[in-house]
Amino acid sequence: MLTAHISWFEEHVRGFLTGDAEDDSHIELKKRHSLNVLAEARAITSALDIAPRLAEAAHLAALFHDAGRFPQYRDFKTFRDGLSTNHALLGVRSLRAGGVLAPLDPDLRVLVLGAVAMHNRRAVPGRLSAGLDTVTRIVRDSDKLDIVNIMLEHLRPGGKRSDVVVLHMADEPDRYSGEIVAQIRAGRIGDYSLMRYENDFKLLLLSWVFDLNFAPSRRAFLERGHVKELFGLLPSTPELTQLEDSIYDVLNR
């Protein structure tokens, strides 16, 4: 079943290609990201003792989690929700309109659409069913792991440059927002609405360790060297250096 859904997804994405090199590069980026998030979700579920039905829902939700990014970019030429629309809810509408999930068992469909709808929230809502909570958290972890890879491709010196991918943050190498530093000190994930500089995005990525839900996710973040590389891209100030140990503490729990 997953193979058929991947084929549908790839055909769906082709419908958003325009022939414009810059626009199509952003569409292809989100296609690659979606397939990578699926791979991350499969790695996480294989390391967890969860029911096959929940693993299936997590895989489908991972594949389709960013279905709303394609109409979002077509209509607004941005991936920043605050400048356009909530891409998660747009994704739910797109999946319903496309009918790709219609053949699924209704309970499975609820898990997939619920996880898509909640994958980008600041926190997982309370009082979810145990199954939906698990599926949503798997998708959120998988999404974060691949986004870090993509952002590092664009934030490294000499890396790819795209104002769209870095969400239109200002490239001012010595500047960052103290509000996001304060959130990390408090053990909270950073707030997108507070970001102004590319360094804020790097700090936001580091803050995601507080919202990685499963040991395999934290282990992957640590073993891939993301903490060291992200801090290496930030200004060497005492304020930021003090944050590094707390980030490692979370990942080593």
Coordinates of C-alpha atoms in Angstrom, one line a residue:
M1 CA 0.0 0.0 0.0
L2 CA 2.8 2.4 0.8
T3 CA 4.3 2.0 -2.7
A4 CA 1.0 3.1 -4.2
H5 CA 0.8 6.1 -2.0
I6 CA 4.3 7.1 -2.9
S7 CA 3.4 6.9 -6.6
W8 CA 0.3 9.1 -6.0
F9 CA 2.4 11.6 -4.1
E10 CA 5.1 11.9 -6.8
E11 CA 2.4 12.4 -9.5
H12 CA 0.6 14.9 -7.3
V13 CA 3.9 16.9 -6.9
R14 CA 4.5 16.9 -10.6
G15 CA 1.3 18.9 -11.0
F16 CA 2.9 21.9 -9.2
L17 CA 6.0 22.1 -11.4
T18 CA 6.0 25.1 -13.7
G19 CA 9.2 25.0 -15.7
D20 CA 10.6 27.9 -13.8
A21 CA 13.9 26.7 -12.4
E22 CA 13.7 28.6 -9.0
D23 CA 10.1 27.7 -8.3
D24 CA 10.6 24.1 -9.3
S25 CA 13.7 23.8 -7.1
H26 CA 11.5 24.7 -4.1
I27 CA 8.9 22.1 -5.1
E28 CA 11.5 19.4 -5.6
L29 CA 13.1 20.3 -2.2
K30 CA 9.8 19.7 -0.4
K31 CA 9.3 16.5 -2.4
R32 CA 12.7 15.2 -1.3
H33 CA 12.0 16.3 2.3
S34 CA 8.7 14.4 2.4
L35 CA 10.4 11.2 1.2
N36 CA 13.2 11.7 3.7
V37 CA 10.8 12.2 6.5
L38 CA 9.1 8.9 5.5
A39 CA 12.6 7.2 5.7
E40 CA 13.1 8.8 9.2
A41 CA 9.7 7.6 10.3
R42 CA 10.4 4.1 9.1
A43 CA 13.7 4.1 11.0
I44 CA 12.0 5.3 14.2
T45 CA 9.1 2.8 14.1
S46 CA 11.5 -0.1 13.4
A47 CA 13.3 0.8 16.7
L48 CA 10.0 1.1 18.7
D49 CA 7.7 -1.6 20.0
I50 CA 4.4 -0.3 18.5
A51 CA 1.5 -1.9 16.7
P52 CA 1.9 -2.4 12.9
R53 CA -1.3 -0.3 12.4
L54 CA 0.3 2.7 14.2
A55 CA 3.5 2.2 12.2
E56 CA 1.5 2.2 9.0
A57 CA -0.3 5.4 10.0
A58 CA 3.0 7.1 10.9
H59 CA 4.5 6.2 7.6
L60 CA 1.6 7.6 5.6
A61 CA 1.4 10.7 7.7
A62 CA 5.2 11.2 7.3
L63 CA 4.9 10.9 3.5
F64 CA 1.9 13.4 3.4
H65 CA 2.8 15.7 6.3
D66 CA 3.8 18.5 4.0
A67 CA 1.1 18.1 1.3
G68 CA 0.1 21.7 2.0
R69 CA 3.5 23.1 1.1
F70 CA 2.9 22.7 -2.6
P71 CA -0.2 24.8 -2.9
Q72 CA 1.2 27.1 -0.3
Y73 CA 4.3 27.9 -2.4
R74 CA 2.2 28.0 -5.6
D75 CA -0.1 30.6 -4.1
F76 CA 2.2 32.6 -1.9
K77 CA 5.8 31.9 -3.0
T78 CA 6.8 31.3 0.7
F79 CA 7.1 28.5 3.2
R80 CA 6.5 30.8 6.1
D81 CA 3.1 30.2 7.5
G82 CA 2.9 33.6 9.2
L83 CA 3.2 35.2 5.8
S84 CA 0.7 32.9 4.1
T85 CA -1.4 30.2 5.7
N86 CA -1.1 27.2 8.0
H87 CA 0.4 24.6 5.7
A88 CA -0.7 21.6 7.9
L89 CA -4.4 22.5 7.7
L90 CA -3.9 23.2 4.0
G91 CA -2.4 19.8 3.7
V92 CA -5.4 18.1 5.3
R93 CA -7.7 19.9 2.8
S94 CA -5.5 18.9 -0.1
L95 CA -5.5 15.2 0.9
R96 CA -9.2 15.2 1.3
A97 CA -9.7 16.9 -2.0
G98 CA -7.3 14.5 -3.7
G99 CA -9.1 11.4 -2.4
V100 CA -5.9 9.5 -1.8
L101 CA -6.9 8.5 1.7
A102 CA -10.5 7.6 0.9
P103 CA -9.9 3.8 0.5
L104 CA -8.3 3.6 4.0
D105 CA -10.1 2.2 7.0
P106 CA -11.8 5.3 8.7
D107 CA -9.8 4.9 11.9
L108 CA -6.5 4.7 10.0
R109 CA -7.5 7.8 8.0
V110 CA -8.2 9.7 11.2
L111 CA -4.7 8.9 12.5
V112 CA -3.1 10.1 9.3
L113 CA -5.0 13.3 8.9
G114 CA -4.8 14.1 12.6
A115 CA -1.0 13.7 12.6
V116 CA -0.7 15.9 9.4
A117 CA -2.9 18.5 11.0
M118 CA -0.8 18.6 14.2
H119 CA 2.8 18.0 12.9
N120 CA 3.6 21.8 12.9
R121 CA 2.0 22.9 16.2
R122 CA 4.3 24.3 18.9
A123 CA 3.3 21.4 21.2
V124 CA 1.2 18.3 20.8
P125 CA -2.2 18.9 22.2
G126 CA -3.3 17.1 25.3
R127 CA -6.1 14.6 25.5
L128 CA -5.4 12.9 22.2
S129 CA -6.0 9.2 21.9
A130 CA -2.9 7.1 22.7
G131 CA -2.6 6.1 19.1
L132 CA -2.9 9.5 17.6
D133 CA -0.4 10.9 20.2
T134 CA 2.1 8.3 19.2
V135 CA 1.7 8.8 15.4
T136 CA 1.9 12.6 15.7
R137 CA 5.1 12.4 17.8
I138 CA 6.8 10.1 15.3
V139 CA 6.0 12.4 12.5
R140 CA 7.1 15.5 14.4
D141 CA 10.5 13.8 15.3
S142 CA 11.0 12.6 11.7
D143 CA 10.2 16.1 10.3
K144 CA 12.7 17.8 12.6
L145 CA 15.5 15.4 11.9
D146 CA 15.3 16.0 8.1
I147 CA 14.7 19.8 8.4
V148 CA 18.0 20.1 10.3
N149 CA 19.8 18.4 7.4
I150 CA 18.1 20.7 4.9
M151 CA 18.8 23.8 6.8
L152 CA 22.4 23.0 7.3
E153 CA 22.7 22.6 3.6
H154 CA 21.6 26.2 3.3
L155 CA 23.2 27.7 6.4
R156 CA 26.8 26.4 6.0
P157 CA 29.4 28.8 4.6
G158 CA 29.4 28.3 0.8
G159 CA 26.2 26.3 1.0
K160 CA 23.0 26.6 -1.0
R161 CA 21.3 30.0 -0.7
S162 CA 17.5 30.5 -0.7
D163 CA 15.6 33.2 1.0
V164 CA 12.5 31.0 0.8
V165 CA 14.2 28.1 2.6
V166 CA 15.5 30.2 5.4
L167 CA 12.1 31.8 5.8
H168 CA 13.3 35.3 4.8
M169 CA 15.6 35.7 7.8
A170 CA 18.2 38.5 7.7
D171 CA 21.7 37.3 7.1
E172 CA 23.6 39.2 9.8
P173 CA 26.3 36.9 11.1
D174 CA 26.8 38.5 14.5
R175 CA 23.2 39.1 15.5
Y176 CA 20.6 36.8 17.2
S177 CA 17.5 37.3 19.4
G178 CA 17.9 37.1 23.1
E179 CA 14.3 36.0 23.4
I180 CA 15.1 32.7 21.8
V181 CA 18.2 32.2 23.9
A182 CA 16.0 32.7 27.0
Q183 CA 13.6 30.1 25.7
I184 CA 16.4 27.6 25.3
R185 CA 17.7 28.4 28.8
A186 CA 14.2 27.6 30.1
G187 CA 14.2 24.3 28.3
R188 CA 11.6 25.3 25.7
I189 CA 11.5 25.2 21.9
G190 CA 12.0 28.4 20.1
D191 CA 9.2 30.4 18.8
Y192 CA 9.1 31.0 15.0
S193 CA 7.4 34.4 15.5
L194 CA 10.5 35.7 17.4
M195 CA 13.0 34.9 14.6
R196 CA 14.6 37.8 12.8
Y197 CA 18.1 36.6 11.9
E198 CA 19.6 33.4 10.4
N199 CA 21.3 32.8 13.7
D200 CA 17.8 32.7 15.3
F201 CA 17.0 29.8 12.9
K202 CA 20.1 27.9 14.0
L203 CA 19.1 28.4 17.7
L204 CA 15.6 27.3 16.9
L205 CA 16.9 24.1 15.4
L206 CA 19.0 23.5 18.5
S207 CA 15.9 24.1 20.7
W208 CA 14.1 21.2 19.0
V209 CA 16.0 18.7 21.2
F210 CA 13.5 19.6 23.9
D211 CA 10.7 18.3 21.6
L212 CA 12.3 15.0 20.4
N213 CA 10.0 12.4 21.8
F214 CA 11.9 9.1 21.2
A215 CA 15.3 7.8 22.1
P216 CA 16.1 6.9 18.5
S217 CA 15.4 10.5 17.5
R218 CA 17.7 12.0 20.1
R219 CA 20.4 9.4 19.3
A220 CA 20.2 10.3 15.6
F221 CA 20.4 14.1 16.4
L222 CA 23.5 13.5 18.6
E223 CA 25.3 11.0 16.3
R224 CA 24.9 13.1 13.2
G225 CA 26.9 15.9 14.9
H226 CA 24.2 18.5 14.6
V227 CA 24.8 20.2 17.9
K228 CA 28.5 20.7 17.2
E229 CA 27.9 22.0 13.7
L230 CA 25.1 24.4 14.6
F231 CA 27.1 25.9 17.5
G232 CA 30.0 26.2 15.1
L233 CA 27.9 28.4 12.9
L234 CA 26.9 30.7 15.7
P235 CA 28.8 33.6 17.2
S236 CA 31.3 32.6 19.9
T237 CA 29.8 34.5 22.8
P238 CA 29.8 33.3 26.4
E239 CA 26.0 33.5 26.4
L240 CA 25.7 31.0 23.6
T241 CA 28.6 28.8 24.8
Q242 CA 26.7 28.2 28.0
L243 CA 23.8 26.7 26.2
E244 CA 25.8 23.9 24.6
D245 CA 26.1 21.7 27.7
S246 CA 22.4 21.9 28.4
I247 CA 21.6 20.7 24.8
Y248 CA 24.0 17.8 25.2
D249 CA 22.5 16.9 28.5
V250 CA 19.1 16.5 26.9
L251 CA 20.4 14.3 24.1
N252 CA 22.3 12.1 26.5
R253 CA 19.4 11.3 28.8

